[in-house]
Structure formats: C-alpha cells, structure tokens
C-alpha cells in the first residue's frame, strides 16, 4: 500500500521497506497512506534520506537566499538547519537557478539527509501546524515559504526519482534510494491585494470578471466617493471608477474626519449594477446620522444614476437579490439608547425597486455574537441556506468576520461552528492584523474566495500608516459552512488563478497636469472642484481657500500612501503676501495629524519656508509648537519641495532653482499618520495616509498656487514589513 518507488519505479525491496519502516508512524501514514508499522529500533537522531526539489516562482530570488530563509523561518537558528556549504552552492547555484530548483538538505552534498526530528520540524514548521497528518488532512492549506515561494498542497505526494532535467539521477551509495518530494509551486499573491487605504471591501463577479473582478471600498471624506477596482484573475487589480462624482450623489462639506462614505456594497442583478452606500454626517457620541442610498448603472464605468434614499436607521447597508426576484435591504441598526447595545443588530426589510422604497415588515434577524459591535452585513443564498456574513469586534485589533445561516431570510440564524471565519484578534504577531469586514465570491471554476480588510502595523506602538487595506483568502465549503484555508487567521499569501505583475506597483509615478487629473488623486469633501483646483498651461493650480484640515472647503489634492517607504516631490510657483497665505507639500491623515512644508511669507511680506504640523492634536487641532526654524527664500522664483518617508521617519527637503535638494526641519514621526493616532477613541479613525499638495488663503482673496508636476517614488527600508 506504499507509494514509495525506486528511481526505476519498481516496488521497494524488503530491505528498503524495512528502512522505510523506521519512519515515524504519523509521517509514514501521512505520506503513503500506509497503516501503522511496528516500532523498529530507536529513532532519536536517526537520519532519514529526504530530498526536496522546490520550484521557485521568483526568478530573481536565488536558491542560496531561499535556503537561508528556510533555515531562519523554520528552525530559527543557523546551527540547527545546516544547508549546503557556500563552496558547494557557488558552483551549482547558476545551474539550479536556471532550473528554478534547489536542493534542501541537512548534510553535505553527498549525503543530503534530514534528521528524524528535523523532518517533523520542517514539515510542521512550514505549514505552521502541529502534525504532518493534520497538514495532509488540511490539504487546502497553503503558507508562504519565501518571497512569494510557497509549498503546494501536493507536497505530500512522493513520486519517482527525477534529476534536474527529468532524467534518472545517479543513486547515492546507500541501501535505499533518496525519496523525492515533488513540490509544484502555484501562483501566489502577497496580501494585501489593494495596498493602502482601501477598507470595507465588497466583491462582485459578473461573468468572468470581478468588480471588486469589481471590489468596492470605502472612501470616507475623500472625493469622489467609492473606489471600484477590476480584475480578471484576482491577482492584478485596476481602479476603474469612482461612481459618486456630483453633488446630487454626494456632498460631504461640513462632515468630520472619517465620516462620509462608509462600506459600499456592489451587486449585479436585472442587467445592471446596484451600489448601496452610507453618507455619514455625524459619528461621534451617542448619535450617528447615517443616510443610506442606492445608485445604479448599466456598466461599471457608469453612468451612475442619482441616488434613491432608502433609510437612515444605521449604516453599512447591502442589497440582497433573492432567487424569486425579491430584493432585501440589509443594514446594521444603531440604538442611541444602548438598550442593550448601540450596535443593535442586523435589520432586514424588503425593497421595492419599482417604487424605490422599503415595503412590508422589518425584522432584526441577528443581534451579533458575544464579540459584539455587529456591522457590515452581506446576505447570500446557497444550497438551500441563507447566509449572513457580518463584521464584529470593531475595526481595531479585535476585528472579525462572523458567519451565520438560516433556512429563511427572516431567520432564525445559527452561528458558524467557529463563529468567526476570519480574524487576527488572538494572534497579535500575525502579519495581517485587524482582519474583518469581509465578503465572498465564487469563481467560474467553483473556488471560493473571501476579501476582507486588514492592517499592517509598524513600530512597537502598532500603527497602521497604510490604513485599512484589502486582503484576499481562499476558502472552502464543508457541511454547508464556509471555512478559510489555514483560517481563521488570515494568510499573507494566497493562491489565485493569475500571477501578479508588481512592476507598476514599484515603479516611480510621475504625474503631469496636461489634460486631466490622474485617477490616483482625490480631494476632500466638495463636489465643486472648480472652486479648489483646475489644470492650466500644464500646471495644477490650487485656489487658496480655508485652512488645511477644514471640514468645509480646503484646497488639497493628494494620493494614497501605498508603500511603507517612499519619496515625493513637486515644484511650486507661489507668491504669498503675508503669513495667512501658504501652500506646499503635505503628508496628511486628518486635521489632527499632518506634516506640511509650506511656502509662505512673514508679517513683512518676505517669502520663507515654514513647516506646519499637527501631531496627534485631538481634540483641539492645534499646530505643533515651537515651529522648526523657518528658511528665508527669494521673493520670486519656483521652489522644489520634497519629502522622504522611511518606515516611521519623515524628512522634508527643498531646493531653489538650479540647486540640489537639502534637508529642512527635524526628522518627524510619520507613524502618527495612522488610524491609531487619528485622535478619536479606538474604532474612531478609518482612513489612511495621503501625500499631496495644498493651498490656503486665510485672507479670503483666493490666491492661486501653481504646481508643475508631482512625483511618488516607492523606496525600501530594512524595517518595511511586506513579508513579515
């Protein structure tokens, strides 16, 4: 019953089989399907001949580096896992790289053996589970190995001996042939799939496409509202539109930070797209003013209709299209009295699309689990069950995705056997934190994937400067319940149909202003863009309005920070008359958290450079004082402004015409540009760091500031945590 074979595929000889019997019962059963074998002598320290060929998917990643990473990740110390010597590797490395293969061993070149103990440690360590048997039983699991290289679920199949090019390899001088683990490496995507501020993902598949093959994500106070990304392979995503583009659909002037558009839900039915969203006018304190709307479009690119107001009883609404043609509006219910919970449960009511209103009875069908703070509901119908997927625990480090089901849309709903199918709340050292607020989709070939928000904190203070991002997990169905592979803790890498091209993500982005504002940029709150910016003569012209951090009308145009480390620069032409006129380059989170290198003037009208900052200043929003020393500059001429962020450190720079960049001001703590420092109590700040340009004229004369270009250049720092 063994699958072990020699290199010529003949059955093992009795002597060989006796040698195989030395394997631990668990390993033998897991790898071969054989029943338990009798104990045969001591195994402590016994050397098992195991040879693995790992096919790498990252050709730039050398085999020697791969082995060193394995050594560190699995065993933690060099002395435990001894790879080939550097001399041995040196003359074989090019050959192995050409074949995208590497030998992994615990001995020298002639005797590549693992000790019995280390086989267990290697197999269990890479998978992150206790036993090899459990590993094989959980055949759907898949865990990162090194820089995108992973072990496929077929790893446990021992096949015939193969050489580097498929030829029969020369046998070692040993009674038993080495056994080959044939490891097929599948395409992997490193999470998050949408880096930077892209929270509350909702995914919709139409035919072969995903429209979040469409993902819709929240934009809060940033305009236009809602981001929709498109993909055909779940690996490569492109921003295709922001549907809420005009005042009739969205006007957020006066709304506090982290209000605005919450948790959009995108669906497709009746030959059109339906987008449901909340416009939050007030969120702090006992009351929340939350207005829920529906817009529709024949295509994902639009045109999108004027909104239909549905209700204002809570937030995070979604629209469920049942098989019988009925539609149900689902949202969390807010109770300002806290009787007994402010997050009072999930409310369901039928929606009449023709009349554009809710009809019939309304019912709270789920009050949440013991974790509390239930929100973000999505409803589905599958195999006779209605499924309700919700977010719980708040959007901090206790966040979770909770699943329940019922035979009726009206309940009662029973909780999943594990309650939460995705969460990092009990695993503070997992690479992906704050995992929650999810949605799932089935691919054309029958696989199921979950999208969820996540965060990647930096520094010992655990600050997510990139905000809440979108991650993807593969899932599977068992006993009519959905489970996340390797779950509930989210995996850093996931196997998807496509292979991601990261070249654009790492490329320098140089934005010019010849025709239209690039889609990477957004502004704050207002639909009346002509009052704050326009493009003229190849320049971006900002019209000085209210102060930076204003909730009404400030001229600030920026793009997301999507890398832990980056450089940004621009050239400004600005002639202020006094200290109430200033414009420049900003790293911005909200009115309480920003750094701003400005061109301004002193009380006598002399131009100067001045760094203005608000550093975790909630609730007063005061500028940080004392100011760093100002720098006098000529009263005319353009100025280059730049900043560099390396993980948690921010340094401003400047240069006059014809000069090189030089530092200005101290090194600032860029980690405050994060949800954790947004100023509000936990679960109160929801966006992410931006970088861009701004202009203010507190005299009310609308003085313009002109910008020639904008550069965003991704960089690397040893503290960046892409693969941690």
CSV table of C-alpha atoms in Angstrom, one decimal, residues 17 46 75 122 130 136 158 168 172 182 215 234 254 258 299 324 342 370 428 440 448 532 539 558 603 642 702 710:
chain,number,residue,atom,x,y,z
A,17,UNK,CA,10.8,-1.4,3.1
A,46,UNK,CA,18.3,8.8,13.0
A,75,UNK,CA,14.3,26.4,12.7
A,122,UNK,CA,10.5,21.2,8.8
A,130,UNK,CA,1.3,20.6,14.9
A,136,UNK,CA,-2.1,16.5,4.9
A,158,UNK,CA,6.2,11.1,-3.1
A,168,UNK,CA,17.1,9.3,-13.9
A,172,UNK,CA,23.6,7.5,-3.7
A,182,UNK,CA,7.7,16.7,-5.9
A,215,UNK,CA,-14.1,45.3,-5.4
A,234,UNK,CA,-7.8,38.0,-8.8
A,254,UNK,CA,-19.0,70.0,6.9
A,258,UNK,CA,-13.8,59.7,8.9
A,299,UNK,CA,-22.0,49.3,-16.8
A,324,UNK,CA,-37.6,34.6,-6.6
A,342,UNK,CA,-25.6,50.6,20.4
A,370,UNK,CA,-20.6,37.6,22.1
A,428,UNK,CA,-1.1,39.7,17.7
A,440,UNK,CA,-17.0,36.3,-0.5
A,448,UNK,CA,-14.5,30.5,-3.2
A,532,UNK,CA,-10.4,74.5,-5.3
A,539,UNK,CA,0.1,73.0,-14.2
A,558,UNK,CA,-3.4,64.1,-2.8
A,603,UNK,CA,4.5,89.7,8.5
A,642,UNK,CA,10.3,67.1,-1.3
A,702,UNK,CA,-8.3,83.1,-3.3
A,710,UNK,CA,4.2,65.5,-8.7
